[in-house]
Amino acid sequence: MDTIKLFPSKKKESSSNESELSLVAFSQFTRSQLQAGTVALIGAGPGDAELLTIKALSYLQQADVVLYDYLVSDDIMALIPNSTILVCVGKKAGHHSVPQHKTNQLLVDFATQGYKVARIKGGDPFIFGRGGEELEVLADAGIQFEVIPGITSAAGATAYAGIPLTHRDYAQSALFITGHLKSEEDQMDWTTLARGHQTLVIYMGLMKSSHIQEQLIKHGRSTSTPLAIIERGTQKQQKVLLGQLSDLSTLAQQAQSPSLIVVGEVVQLAKKLSWFQTENQITKQTQKVAV
């Protein structure tokens, strides 16, 4: 009979002084400096402040000016020093939005004036975040910049909803698309998007949910395909609506932005793999204890 070999002994405990020295060395090793006249394009991740990278947090605390979007959570904004100049350049349906050209110009102006500039976006700035467009403007203006990636919402929100993007039994690929499209100018390859045994993650798709549902079914996706809408993924207010593809347009009316639409067989694992406690679940548990 096979036996389990003895595990290696634990690492020798360090003294408090050694631990403090290790932390100082780590801080010095990882602490990049945001230079004056430079723009740091930062991915904030989907909302949970603990998902920020160390470099993202460091640059947010070094910046003189932070230009931010509506998708950056309050918990992350609270990590920025009070002395920092905050400029909201978000875009939101039905609300006053800052035009993209204005945002581009603000980045150029602040950097030209010698400020340390952080441009923070929800998720990852290179995945449906217009990060590339903004950096092109900076490059044309001769302004130095850095990119600090973030956890994209598709990976973060699905993980917190208990939905693996790929699974050997259910999905051999995952596709990310934007639902921010015009029906009359739709050039999406719906035949490819409607294939089975793959996970389709749709950003900004609530307003076009009826069109998306119609096209997927029309091009072969079964009406009974498992579906999830994840609202405010990874945050305490996270809300997950589960159903089938035939329910998409109806469920979309119960959700608010920011939300992700997830279509695919992997969604059936959501209840089994659910692990994240939302604000609503914590409240219910507290009420039970009180009783």
PDB file of C-alpha atoms in Angstrom:
ATOM      1  CA  MET A   1       0.000   0.000   0.000  1.00  0.00           C
ATOM      2  CA  ASP A   2       1.280   3.444  -0.891  1.00  0.00           C
ATOM      3  CA  THR A   3       2.025   5.726   1.999  1.00  0.00           C
ATOM      4  CA  ILE A   4       2.255   9.468   2.181  1.00  0.00           C
ATOM      5  CA  LYS A   5       5.781  10.667   2.716  1.00  0.00           C
ATOM      6  CA  LEU A   6       6.458  12.966   5.616  1.00  0.00           C
ATOM      7  CA  PHE A   7       6.063  16.609   4.735  1.00  0.00           C
ATOM      8  CA  PRO A   8       9.104  18.886   5.059  1.00  0.00           C
ATOM      9  CA  SER A   9       9.461  20.577   8.419  1.00  0.00           C
ATOM     10  CA  LYS A  10       8.057  24.090   8.722  1.00  0.00           C
ATOM     11  CA  LYS A  11      10.215  27.074   7.970  1.00  0.00           C
ATOM     12  CA  LYS A  12      12.024  28.332  11.037  1.00  0.00           C
ATOM     13  CA  GLU A  13      10.119  31.235  12.577  1.00  0.00           C
ATOM     14  CA  SER A  14      11.770  34.601  12.098  1.00  0.00           C
ATOM     15  CA  SER A  15      12.324  37.037  14.917  1.00  0.00           C
ATOM     16  CA  SER A  16      10.239  40.219  14.920  1.00  0.00           C
ATOM     17  CA  ASN A  17      13.288  42.229  13.826  1.00  0.00           C
ATOM     18  CA  GLU A  18      13.931  39.888  10.884  1.00  0.00           C
ATOM     19  CA  SER A  19      10.275  40.112   9.853  1.00  0.00           C
ATOM     20  CA  GLU A  20      10.372  43.913   9.937  1.00  0.00           C
ATOM     21  CA  LEU A  21      13.553  43.957   7.840  1.00  0.00           C
ATOM     22  CA  SER A  22      11.943  41.594   5.306  1.00  0.00           C
ATOM     23  CA  LEU A  23       8.918  43.871   4.967  1.00  0.00           C
ATOM     24  CA  VAL A  24      11.138  46.927   4.476  1.00  0.00           C
ATOM     25  CA  ALA A  25      13.212  45.124   1.835  1.00  0.00           C
ATOM     26  CA  PHE A  26      10.038  43.970   0.048  1.00  0.00           C
ATOM     27  CA  SER A  27       8.628  47.511   0.125  1.00  0.00           C
ATOM     28  CA  GLN A  28      11.818  48.962  -1.339  1.00  0.00           C
ATOM     29  CA  PHE A  29      12.047  46.240  -3.970  1.00  0.00           C
ATOM     30  CA  THR A  30       8.485  46.702  -5.216  1.00  0.00           C
ATOM     31  CA  ARG A  31       8.099  50.443  -4.854  1.00  0.00           C
ATOM     32  CA  SER A  32       8.394  51.860  -8.376  1.00  0.00           C
ATOM     33  CA  GLN A  33       8.363  55.626  -8.607  1.00  0.00           C
ATOM     34  CA  LEU A  34       5.780  57.546 -10.620  1.00  0.00           C
ATOM     35  CA  GLN A  35       7.736  60.326 -12.269  1.00  0.00           C
ATOM     36  CA  ALA A  36       6.592  63.923 -12.737  1.00  0.00           C
ATOM     37  CA  GLY A  37       5.058  64.488 -16.165  1.00  0.00           C
ATOM     38  CA  THR A  38       4.229  60.775 -16.512  1.00  0.00           C
ATOM     39  CA  VAL A  39       0.812  59.117 -16.797  1.00  0.00           C
ATOM     40  CA  ALA A  40       0.145  55.745 -15.152  1.00  0.00           C
ATOM     41  CA  LEU A  41      -2.759  53.887 -16.776  1.00  0.00           C
ATOM     42  CA  ILE A  42      -4.096  51.711 -13.954  1.00  0.00           C
ATOM     43  CA  GLY A  43      -6.568  48.839 -13.930  1.00  0.00           C
ATOM     44  CA  ALA A  44      -8.685  48.951 -10.770  1.00  0.00           C
ATOM     45  CA  GLY A  45     -10.119  45.471 -11.181  1.00  0.00           C
ATOM     46  CA  PRO A  46     -13.842  44.764 -10.799  1.00  0.00           C
ATOM     47  CA  GLY A  47     -14.329  46.497  -7.448  1.00  0.00           C
ATOM     48  CA  ASP A  48     -12.932  44.573  -4.476  1.00  0.00           C
ATOM     49  CA  ALA A  49     -10.098  46.792  -3.237  1.00  0.00           C
ATOM     50  CA  GLU A  50      -8.074  43.747  -2.156  1.00  0.00           C
ATOM     51  CA  LEU A  51      -7.774  42.722  -5.812  1.00  0.00           C
ATOM     52  CA  LEU A  52      -5.653  45.789  -6.612  1.00  0.00           C
ATOM     53  CA  THR A  53      -2.028  45.027  -7.436  1.00  0.00           C
ATOM     54  CA  ILE A  54       0.652  46.370  -5.101  1.00  0.00           C
ATOM     55  CA  LYS A  55       1.966  48.590  -7.906  1.00  0.00           C
ATOM     56  CA  ALA A  56      -1.502  50.010  -8.622  1.00  0.00           C
ATOM     57  CA  LEU A  57      -1.961  50.955  -4.965  1.00  0.00           C
ATOM     58  CA  SER A  58       1.528  52.451  -4.784  1.00  0.00           C
ATOM     59  CA  TYR A  59       0.963  54.655  -7.834  1.00  0.00           C
ATOM     60  CA  LEU A  60      -2.465  55.787  -6.637  1.00  0.00           C
ATOM     61  CA  GLN A  61      -0.848  56.991  -3.431  1.00  0.00           C
ATOM     62  CA  GLN A  62       2.027  58.725  -5.258  1.00  0.00           C
ATOM     63  CA  ALA A  63      -0.077  60.556  -7.848  1.00  0.00           C
ATOM     64  CA  ASP A  64      -0.746  64.294  -7.728  1.00  0.00           C
ATOM     65  CA  VAL A  65      -3.829  63.887  -9.941  1.00  0.00           C
ATOM     66  CA  VAL A  66      -6.169  60.920 -10.422  1.00  0.00           C
ATOM     67  CA  LEU A  67      -8.620  60.780 -13.319  1.00  0.00           C
ATOM     68  CA  TYR A  68     -11.224  58.110 -12.589  1.00  0.00           C
ATOM     69  CA  ASP A  69     -14.332  56.455 -14.016  1.00  0.00           C
ATOM     70  CA  TYR A  70     -17.683  55.588 -12.442  1.00  0.00           C
ATOM     71  CA  LEU A  71     -16.710  51.898 -12.453  1.00  0.00           C
ATOM     72  CA  VAL A  72     -13.955  52.440  -9.866  1.00  0.00           C
ATOM     73  CA  SER A  73     -15.479  51.376  -6.543  1.00  0.00           C
ATOM     74  CA  ASP A  74     -15.795  53.624  -3.493  1.00  0.00           C
ATOM     75  CA  ASP A  75     -13.541  51.264  -1.521  1.00  0.00           C
ATOM     76  CA  ILE A  76     -10.732  51.815  -4.015  1.00  0.00           C
ATOM     77  CA  MET A  77     -11.281  55.571  -4.195  1.00  0.00           C
ATOM     78  CA  ALA A  78     -11.000  55.677  -0.390  1.00  0.00           C
ATOM     79  CA  LEU A  79      -7.373  54.502  -0.689  1.00  0.00           C
ATOM     80  CA  ILE A  80      -6.358  57.711  -2.499  1.00  0.00           C
ATOM     81  CA  PRO A  81      -4.862  60.416  -0.217  1.00  0.00           C
ATOM     82  CA  ASN A  82      -7.093  63.397   0.577  1.00  0.00           C
ATOM     83  CA  SER A  83      -4.502  65.793  -0.855  1.00  0.00           C
ATOM     84  CA  THR A  84      -4.793  64.270  -4.346  1.00  0.00           C
ATOM     85  CA  ILE A  85      -6.668  66.160  -7.078  1.00  0.00           C
ATOM     86  CA  LEU A  86      -9.598  63.968  -8.200  1.00  0.00           C
ATOM     87  CA  VAL A  87     -11.148  64.411 -11.637  1.00  0.00           C
ATOM     88  CA  CYS A  88     -14.192  62.338 -12.651  1.00  0.00           C
ATOM     89  CA  VAL A  89     -14.171  61.599 -16.375  1.00  0.00           C
ATOM     90  CA  GLY A  90     -16.679  58.755 -16.315  1.00  0.00           C
ATOM     91  CA  LYS A  91     -19.237  57.775 -18.919  1.00  0.00           C
ATOM     92  CA  LYS A  92     -22.633  56.502 -17.854  1.00  0.00           C
ATOM     93  CA  ALA A  93     -25.828  55.947 -19.827  1.00  0.00           C
ATOM     94  CA  GLY A  94     -28.421  58.587 -19.001  1.00  0.00           C
ATOM     95  CA  HIS A  95     -25.942  60.772 -17.098  1.00  0.00           C
ATOM     96  CA  HIS A  96     -23.654  63.660 -17.961  1.00  0.00           C
ATOM     97  CA  SER A  97     -20.511  62.183 -19.461  1.00  0.00           C
ATOM     98  CA  VAL A  98     -17.110  63.637 -20.228  1.00  0.00           C
ATOM     99  CA  PRO A  99     -16.360  63.267 -23.978  1.00  0.00           C
ATOM    100  CA  GLN A 100     -13.372  61.057 -24.754  1.00  0.00           C
ATOM    101  CA  HIS A 101     -11.482  63.880 -26.471  1.00  0.00           C
ATOM    102  CA  LYS A 102     -11.815  65.981 -23.301  1.00  0.00           C
ATOM    103  CA  THR A 103     -10.389  63.164 -21.179  1.00  0.00           C
ATOM    104  CA  ASN A 104      -7.492  62.811 -23.613  1.00  0.00           C
ATOM    105  CA  GLN A 105      -6.777  66.535 -23.422  1.00  0.00           C
ATOM    106  CA  LEU A 106      -6.864  66.562 -19.609  1.00  0.00           C
ATOM    107  CA  LEU A 107      -4.271  63.791 -19.497  1.00  0.00           C
ATOM    108  CA  VAL A 108      -2.011  65.711 -21.858  1.00  0.00           C
ATOM    109  CA  ASP A 109      -2.501  69.010 -19.987  1.00  0.00           C
ATOM    110  CA  PHE A 110      -1.810  67.624 -16.505  1.00  0.00           C
ATOM    111  CA  ALA A 111       1.271  65.704 -17.653  1.00  0.00           C
ATOM    112  CA  THR A 112       2.612  68.685 -19.611  1.00  0.00           C
ATOM    113  CA  GLN A 113       2.329  70.793 -16.454  1.00  0.00           C
ATOM    114  CA  GLY A 114       4.552  68.323 -14.611  1.00  0.00           C
ATOM    115  CA  TYR A 115       1.999  66.500 -12.481  1.00  0.00           C
ATOM    116  CA  LYS A 116       2.280  62.834 -11.562  1.00  0.00           C
ATOM    117  CA  VAL A 117      -0.895  61.544 -13.221  1.00  0.00           C
ATOM    118  CA  ALA A 118      -2.825  58.336 -12.544  1.00  0.00           C
ATOM    119  CA  ARG A 119      -5.612  57.356 -14.928  1.00  0.00           C
ATOM    120  CA  ILE A 120      -7.615  54.600 -13.243  1.00  0.00           C
ATOM    121  CA  LYS A 121     -10.249  52.481 -14.942  1.00  0.00           C
ATOM    122  CA  GLY A 122     -12.488  49.662 -13.757  1.00  0.00           C
ATOM    123  CA  GLY A 123     -11.328  46.157 -14.681  1.00  0.00           C
ATOM    124  CA  ASP A 124      -8.370  46.125 -17.054  1.00  0.00           C
ATOM    125  CA  PRO A 125      -7.772  49.246 -19.167  1.00  0.00           C
ATOM    126  CA  PHE A 126      -6.917  47.234 -22.286  1.00  0.00           C
ATOM    127  CA  ILE A 127     -10.125  45.158 -22.275  1.00  0.00           C
ATOM    128  CA  PHE A 128     -13.027  47.337 -23.460  1.00  0.00           C
ATOM    129  CA  GLY A 129     -11.554  50.213 -21.457  1.00  0.00           C
ATOM    130  CA  ARG A 130     -10.348  52.541 -24.229  1.00  0.00           C
ATOM    131  CA  GLY A 131      -6.910  52.394 -22.654  1.00  0.00           C
ATOM    132  CA  GLY A 132      -5.191  51.973 -25.995  1.00  0.00           C
ATOM    133  CA  GLU A 133      -6.944  55.024 -27.423  1.00  0.00           C
ATOM    134  CA  GLU A 134      -5.788  57.234 -24.555  1.00  0.00           C
ATOM    135  CA  LEU A 135      -2.207  55.998 -24.743  1.00  0.00           C
ATOM    136  CA  GLU A 136      -2.096  56.723 -28.481  1.00  0.00           C
ATOM    137  CA  VAL A 137      -2.867  60.365 -27.715  1.00  0.00           C
ATOM    138  CA  LEU A 138      -0.127  60.465 -25.065  1.00  0.00           C
ATOM    139  CA  ALA A 139       2.361  58.834 -27.413  1.00  0.00           C
ATOM    140  CA  ASP A 140       1.559  61.374 -30.151  1.00  0.00           C
ATOM    141  CA  ALA A 141       2.112  64.185 -27.644  1.00  0.00           C
ATOM    142  CA  GLY A 142       5.469  62.753 -26.567  1.00  0.00           C
ATOM    143  CA  ILE A 143       4.322  62.049 -22.995  1.00  0.00           C
ATOM    144  CA  GLN A 144       5.798  59.173 -21.009  1.00  0.00           C
ATOM    145  CA  PHE A 145       3.373  56.576 -19.657  1.00  0.00           C
ATOM    146  CA  GLU A 146       3.192  53.245 -17.849  1.00  0.00           C
ATOM    147  CA  VAL A 147       0.515  50.546 -17.821  1.00  0.00           C
ATOM    148  CA  ILE A 148      -0.487  48.673 -14.659  1.00  0.00           C
ATOM    149  CA  PRO A 149      -2.898  45.863 -15.646  1.00  0.00           C
ATOM    150  CA  GLY A 150      -5.945  45.011 -13.571  1.00  0.00           C
ATOM    151  CA  ILE A 151      -8.107  41.929 -13.152  1.00  0.00           C
ATOM    152  CA  THR A 152     -10.666  42.175 -15.918  1.00  0.00           C
ATOM    153  CA  SER A 153     -14.300  42.049 -14.831  1.00  0.00           C
ATOM    154  CA  ALA A 154     -14.933  38.852 -16.809  1.00  0.00           C
ATOM    155  CA  ALA A 155     -12.381  36.946 -14.721  1.00  0.00           C
ATOM    156  CA  GLY A 156     -13.077  38.624 -11.380  1.00  0.00           C
ATOM    157  CA  ALA A 157     -16.873  38.753 -11.388  1.00  0.00           C
ATOM    158  CA  THR A 158     -17.294  35.179 -12.621  1.00  0.00           C
ATOM    159  CA  ALA A 159     -14.848  33.879 -10.004  1.00  0.00           C
ATOM    160  CA  TYR A 160     -16.803  35.596  -7.218  1.00  0.00           C
ATOM    161  CA  ALA A 161     -20.046  34.200  -8.673  1.00  0.00           C
ATOM    162  CA  GLY A 162     -18.727  30.634  -8.640  1.00  0.00           C
ATOM    163  CA  ILE A 163     -18.584  30.375 -12.442  1.00  0.00           C
ATOM    164  CA  PRO A 164     -15.337  29.013 -13.922  1.00  0.00           C
ATOM    165  CA  LEU A 165     -14.732  30.486 -17.364  1.00  0.00           C
ATOM    166  CA  THR A 166     -13.424  27.157 -18.647  1.00  0.00           C
ATOM    167  CA  HIS A 167     -14.028  23.594 -17.494  1.00  0.00           C
ATOM    168  CA  ARG A 168     -13.014  20.328 -19.129  1.00  0.00           C
ATOM    169  CA  ASP A 169     -16.597  19.040 -19.086  1.00  0.00           C
ATOM    170  CA  TYR A 170     -18.420  22.206 -20.118  1.00  0.00           C
ATOM    171  CA  ALA A 171     -16.301  24.825 -21.907  1.00  0.00           C
ATOM    172  CA  GLN A 172     -13.055  24.566 -23.857  1.00  0.00           C
ATOM    173  CA  SER A 173     -12.901  28.277 -24.692  1.00  0.00           C
ATOM    174  CA  ALA A 174     -14.067  31.669 -23.460  1.00  0.00           C
ATOM    175  CA  LEU A 175     -14.953  34.728 -25.531  1.00  0.00           C
ATOM    176  CA  PHE A 176     -15.244  38.313 -24.306  1.00  0.00           C
ATOM    177  CA  ILE A 177     -17.343  40.738 -26.351  1.00  0.00           C
ATOM    178  CA  THR A 178     -18.934  44.137 -25.904  1.00  0.00           C
ATOM    179  CA  GLY A 179     -22.705  44.445 -26.004  1.00  0.00           C
ATOM    180  CA  HIS A 180     -22.402  48.160 -26.646  1.00  0.00           C
ATOM    181  CA  LEU A 181     -23.425  47.900 -30.293  1.00  0.00           C
ATOM    182  CA  LYS A 182     -26.006  49.273 -32.698  1.00  0.00           C
ATOM    183  CA  SER A 183     -28.473  46.680 -33.996  1.00  0.00           C
ATOM    184  CA  GLU A 184     -28.540  48.232 -37.461  1.00  0.00           C
ATOM    185  CA  GLU A 185     -24.728  48.193 -37.671  1.00  0.00           C
ATOM    186  CA  ASP A 186     -24.163  44.833 -36.008  1.00  0.00           C
ATOM    187  CA  GLN A 187     -21.173  43.083 -37.574  1.00  0.00           C
ATOM    188  CA  MET A 188     -20.622  40.481 -34.858  1.00  0.00           C
ATOM    189  CA  ASP A 189     -19.901  36.906 -35.954  1.00  0.00           C
ATOM    190  CA  TRP A 190     -22.939  35.424 -34.207  1.00  0.00           C
ATOM    191  CA  THR A 191     -22.382  31.971 -35.722  1.00  0.00           C
ATOM    192  CA  THR A 192     -19.097  31.727 -33.819  1.00  0.00           C
ATOM    193  CA  LEU A 193     -20.502  33.351 -30.689  1.00  0.00           C
ATOM    194  CA  ALA A 194     -23.440  30.921 -30.585  1.00  0.00           C
ATOM    195  CA  ARG A 195     -21.334  27.750 -30.554  1.00  0.00           C
ATOM    196  CA  GLY A 196     -21.823  25.350 -27.689  1.00  0.00           C
ATOM    197  CA  HIS A 197     -19.251  24.281 -25.085  1.00  0.00           C
ATOM    198  CA  GLN A 198     -17.766  27.737 -24.796  1.00  0.00           C
ATOM    199  CA  THR A 199     -18.339  30.580 -22.371  1.00  0.00           C
ATOM    200  CA  LEU A 200     -19.531  33.903 -23.748  1.00  0.00           C
ATOM    201  CA  VAL A 201     -19.007  36.936 -21.507  1.00  0.00           C
ATOM    202  CA  ILE A 202     -20.729  40.122 -22.605  1.00  0.00           C
ATOM    203  CA  TYR A 203     -19.689  43.508 -21.254  1.00  0.00           C
ATOM    204  CA  MET A 204     -22.189  46.400 -21.299  1.00  0.00           C
ATOM    205  CA  GLY A 205     -24.949  44.213 -22.706  1.00  0.00           C
ATOM    206  CA  LEU A 206     -28.011  45.072 -20.616  1.00  0.00           C
ATOM    207  CA  MET A 207     -29.462  47.652 -22.991  1.00  0.00           C
ATOM    208  CA  LYS A 208     -29.083  45.314 -25.984  1.00  0.00           C
ATOM    209  CA  SER A 209     -30.130  42.137 -24.174  1.00  0.00           C
ATOM    210  CA  SER A 210     -33.124  41.466 -26.440  1.00  0.00           C
ATOM    211  CA  HIS A 211     -30.992  41.749 -29.568  1.00  0.00           C
ATOM    212  CA  ILE A 212     -28.267  39.547 -28.069  1.00  0.00           C
ATOM    213  CA  GLN A 213     -30.789  36.905 -27.022  1.00  0.00           C
ATOM    214  CA  GLU A 214     -32.421  36.939 -30.451  1.00  0.00           C
ATOM    215  CA  GLN A 215     -29.141  36.599 -32.354  1.00  0.00           C
ATOM    216  CA  LEU A 216     -27.706  33.798 -30.210  1.00  0.00           C
ATOM    217  CA  ILE A 217     -30.872  31.727 -30.524  1.00  0.00           C
ATOM    218  CA  LYS A 218     -31.196  32.511 -34.224  1.00  0.00           C
ATOM    219  CA  HIS A 219     -27.649  31.262 -34.859  1.00  0.00           C
ATOM    220  CA  GLY A 220     -28.022  27.993 -32.978  1.00  0.00           C
ATOM    221  CA  ARG A 221     -27.579  28.489 -29.229  1.00  0.00           C
ATOM    222  CA  SER A 222     -30.194  26.502 -27.317  1.00  0.00           C
ATOM    223  CA  THR A 223     -32.853  28.495 -25.459  1.00  0.00           C
ATOM    224  CA  SER A 224     -32.096  26.351 -22.386  1.00  0.00           C
ATOM    225  CA  THR A 225     -28.414  27.347 -22.262  1.00  0.00           C
ATOM    226  CA  PRO A 226     -27.550  28.387 -18.669  1.00  0.00           C
ATOM    227  CA  LEU A 227     -27.250  32.142 -18.199  1.00  0.00           C
ATOM    228  CA  ALA A 228     -26.089  34.514 -15.468  1.00  0.00           C
ATOM    229  CA  ILE A 229     -26.157  38.264 -15.036  1.00  0.00           C
ATOM    230  CA  ILE A 230     -23.621  39.452 -12.470  1.00  0.00           C
ATOM    231  CA  GLU A 231     -24.216  42.933 -11.082  1.00  0.00           C
ATOM    232  CA  ARG A 232     -21.402  44.718  -9.234  1.00  0.00           C
ATOM    233  CA  GLY A 233     -19.233  41.610  -9.263  1.00  0.00           C
ATOM    234  CA  THR A 234     -16.722  41.134  -6.378  1.00  0.00           C
ATOM    235  CA  GLN A 235     -18.334  43.916  -4.355  1.00  0.00           C
ATOM    236  CA  LYS A 236     -20.411  43.608  -1.169  1.00  0.00           C
ATOM    237  CA  GLN A 237     -23.503  44.534  -3.210  1.00  0.00           C
ATOM    238  CA  GLN A 238     -22.887  41.753  -5.744  1.00  0.00           C
ATOM    239  CA  LYS A 239     -26.078  40.306  -7.188  1.00  0.00           C
ATOM    240  CA  VAL A 240     -26.258  37.203  -9.385  1.00  0.00           C
ATOM    241  CA  LEU A 241     -29.336  36.447 -11.494  1.00  0.00           C
ATOM    242  CA  LEU A 242     -29.497  32.902 -12.866  1.00  0.00           C
ATOM    243  CA  GLY A 243     -31.680  31.558 -15.650  1.00  0.00           C
ATOM    244  CA  GLN A 244     -31.625  30.344 -19.229  1.00  0.00           C
ATOM    245  CA  LEU A 245     -30.883  32.118 -22.485  1.00  0.00           C
ATOM    246  CA  SER A 246     -34.624  32.436 -23.091  1.00  0.00           C
ATOM    247  CA  ASP A 247     -34.795  34.548 -19.877  1.00  0.00           C
ATOM    248  CA  LEU A 248     -32.077  37.040 -20.849  1.00  0.00           C
ATOM    249  CA  SER A 249     -34.197  40.058 -21.791  1.00  0.00           C
ATOM    250  CA  THR A 250     -36.452  39.552 -18.748  1.00  0.00           C
ATOM    251  CA  LEU A 251     -33.569  39.165 -16.278  1.00  0.00           C
ATOM    252  CA  ALA A 252     -31.805  42.189 -17.756  1.00  0.00           C
ATOM    253  CA  GLN A 253     -34.708  44.365 -16.594  1.00  0.00           C
ATOM    254  CA  GLN A 254     -33.941  43.332 -13.013  1.00  0.00           C
ATOM    255  CA  ALA A 255     -30.256  44.303 -13.192  1.00  0.00           C
ATOM    256  CA  GLN A 256     -28.395  47.592 -13.187  1.00  0.00           C
ATOM    257  CA  SER A 257     -25.032  48.619 -14.576  1.00  0.00           C
ATOM    258  CA  PRO A 258     -22.293  47.657 -14.142  1.00  0.00           C
ATOM    259  CA  SER A 259     -23.297  44.093 -15.013  1.00  0.00           C
ATOM    260  CA  LEU A 260     -21.846  41.214 -16.995  1.00  0.00           C
ATOM    261  CA  ILE A 261     -23.861  38.686 -18.968  1.00  0.00           C
ATOM    262  CA  VAL A 262     -22.447  35.145 -18.965  1.00  0.00           C
ATOM    263  CA  VAL A 263     -23.800  32.511 -21.357  1.00  0.00           C
ATOM    264  CA  GLY A 264     -22.656  28.903 -21.326  1.00  0.00           C
ATOM    265  CA  GLU A 265     -22.804  25.479 -19.759  1.00  0.00           C
ATOM    266  CA  VAL A 266     -20.381  26.479 -16.969  1.00  0.00           C
ATOM    267  CA  VAL A 267     -23.068  28.692 -15.432  1.00  0.00           C
ATOM    268  CA  GLN A 268     -24.817  25.582 -14.085  1.00  0.00           C
ATOM    269  CA  LEU A 269     -21.966  25.317 -11.554  1.00  0.00           C
ATOM    270  CA  ALA A 270     -22.766  28.704  -9.996  1.00  0.00           C
ATOM    271  CA  LYS A 271     -24.887  27.384  -7.123  1.00  0.00           C
ATOM    272  CA  LYS A 272     -22.569  24.482  -6.342  1.00  0.00           C
ATOM    273  CA  LEU A 273     -19.416  26.639  -6.345  1.00  0.00           C
ATOM    274  CA  SER A 274     -20.904  29.736  -4.709  1.00  0.00           C
ATOM    275  CA  TRP A 275     -18.530  30.967  -1.998  1.00  0.00           C
ATOM    276  CA  PHE A 276     -18.628  34.768  -1.813  1.00  0.00           C
ATOM    277  CA  GLN A 277     -20.752  36.303   0.925  1.00  0.00           C
ATOM    278  CA  THR A 278     -22.615  39.365  -0.280  1.00  0.00           C
ATOM    279  CA  GLU A 279     -23.989  42.159   1.867  1.00  0.00           C
ATOM    280  CA  ASN A 280     -27.483  40.684   1.497  1.00  0.00           C
ATOM    281  CA  GLN A 281     -26.364  37.230   2.663  1.00  0.00           C
ATOM    282  CA  ILE A 282     -24.522  38.684   5.674  1.00  0.00           C
ATOM    283  CA  THR A 283     -27.638  40.663   6.655  1.00  0.00           C
ATOM    284  CA  LYS A 284     -29.808  37.546   6.486  1.00  0.00           C
ATOM    285  CA  GLN A 285     -27.374  35.587   8.651  1.00  0.00           C
ATOM    286  CA  THR A 286     -27.261  38.406  11.200  1.00  0.00           C
ATOM    287  CA  GLN A 287     -31.041  38.430  11.398  1.00  0.00           C
ATOM    288  CA  LYS A 288     -31.091  34.661  12.010  1.00  0.00           C
ATOM    289  CA  VAL A 289     -28.571  34.993  14.836  1.00  0.00           C
ATOM    290  CA  ALA A 290     -30.580  37.844  16.369  1.00  0.00           C
ATOM    291  CA  VAL A 291     -33.672  35.660  16.457  1.00  0.00           C
TER     292      VAL A 291
END
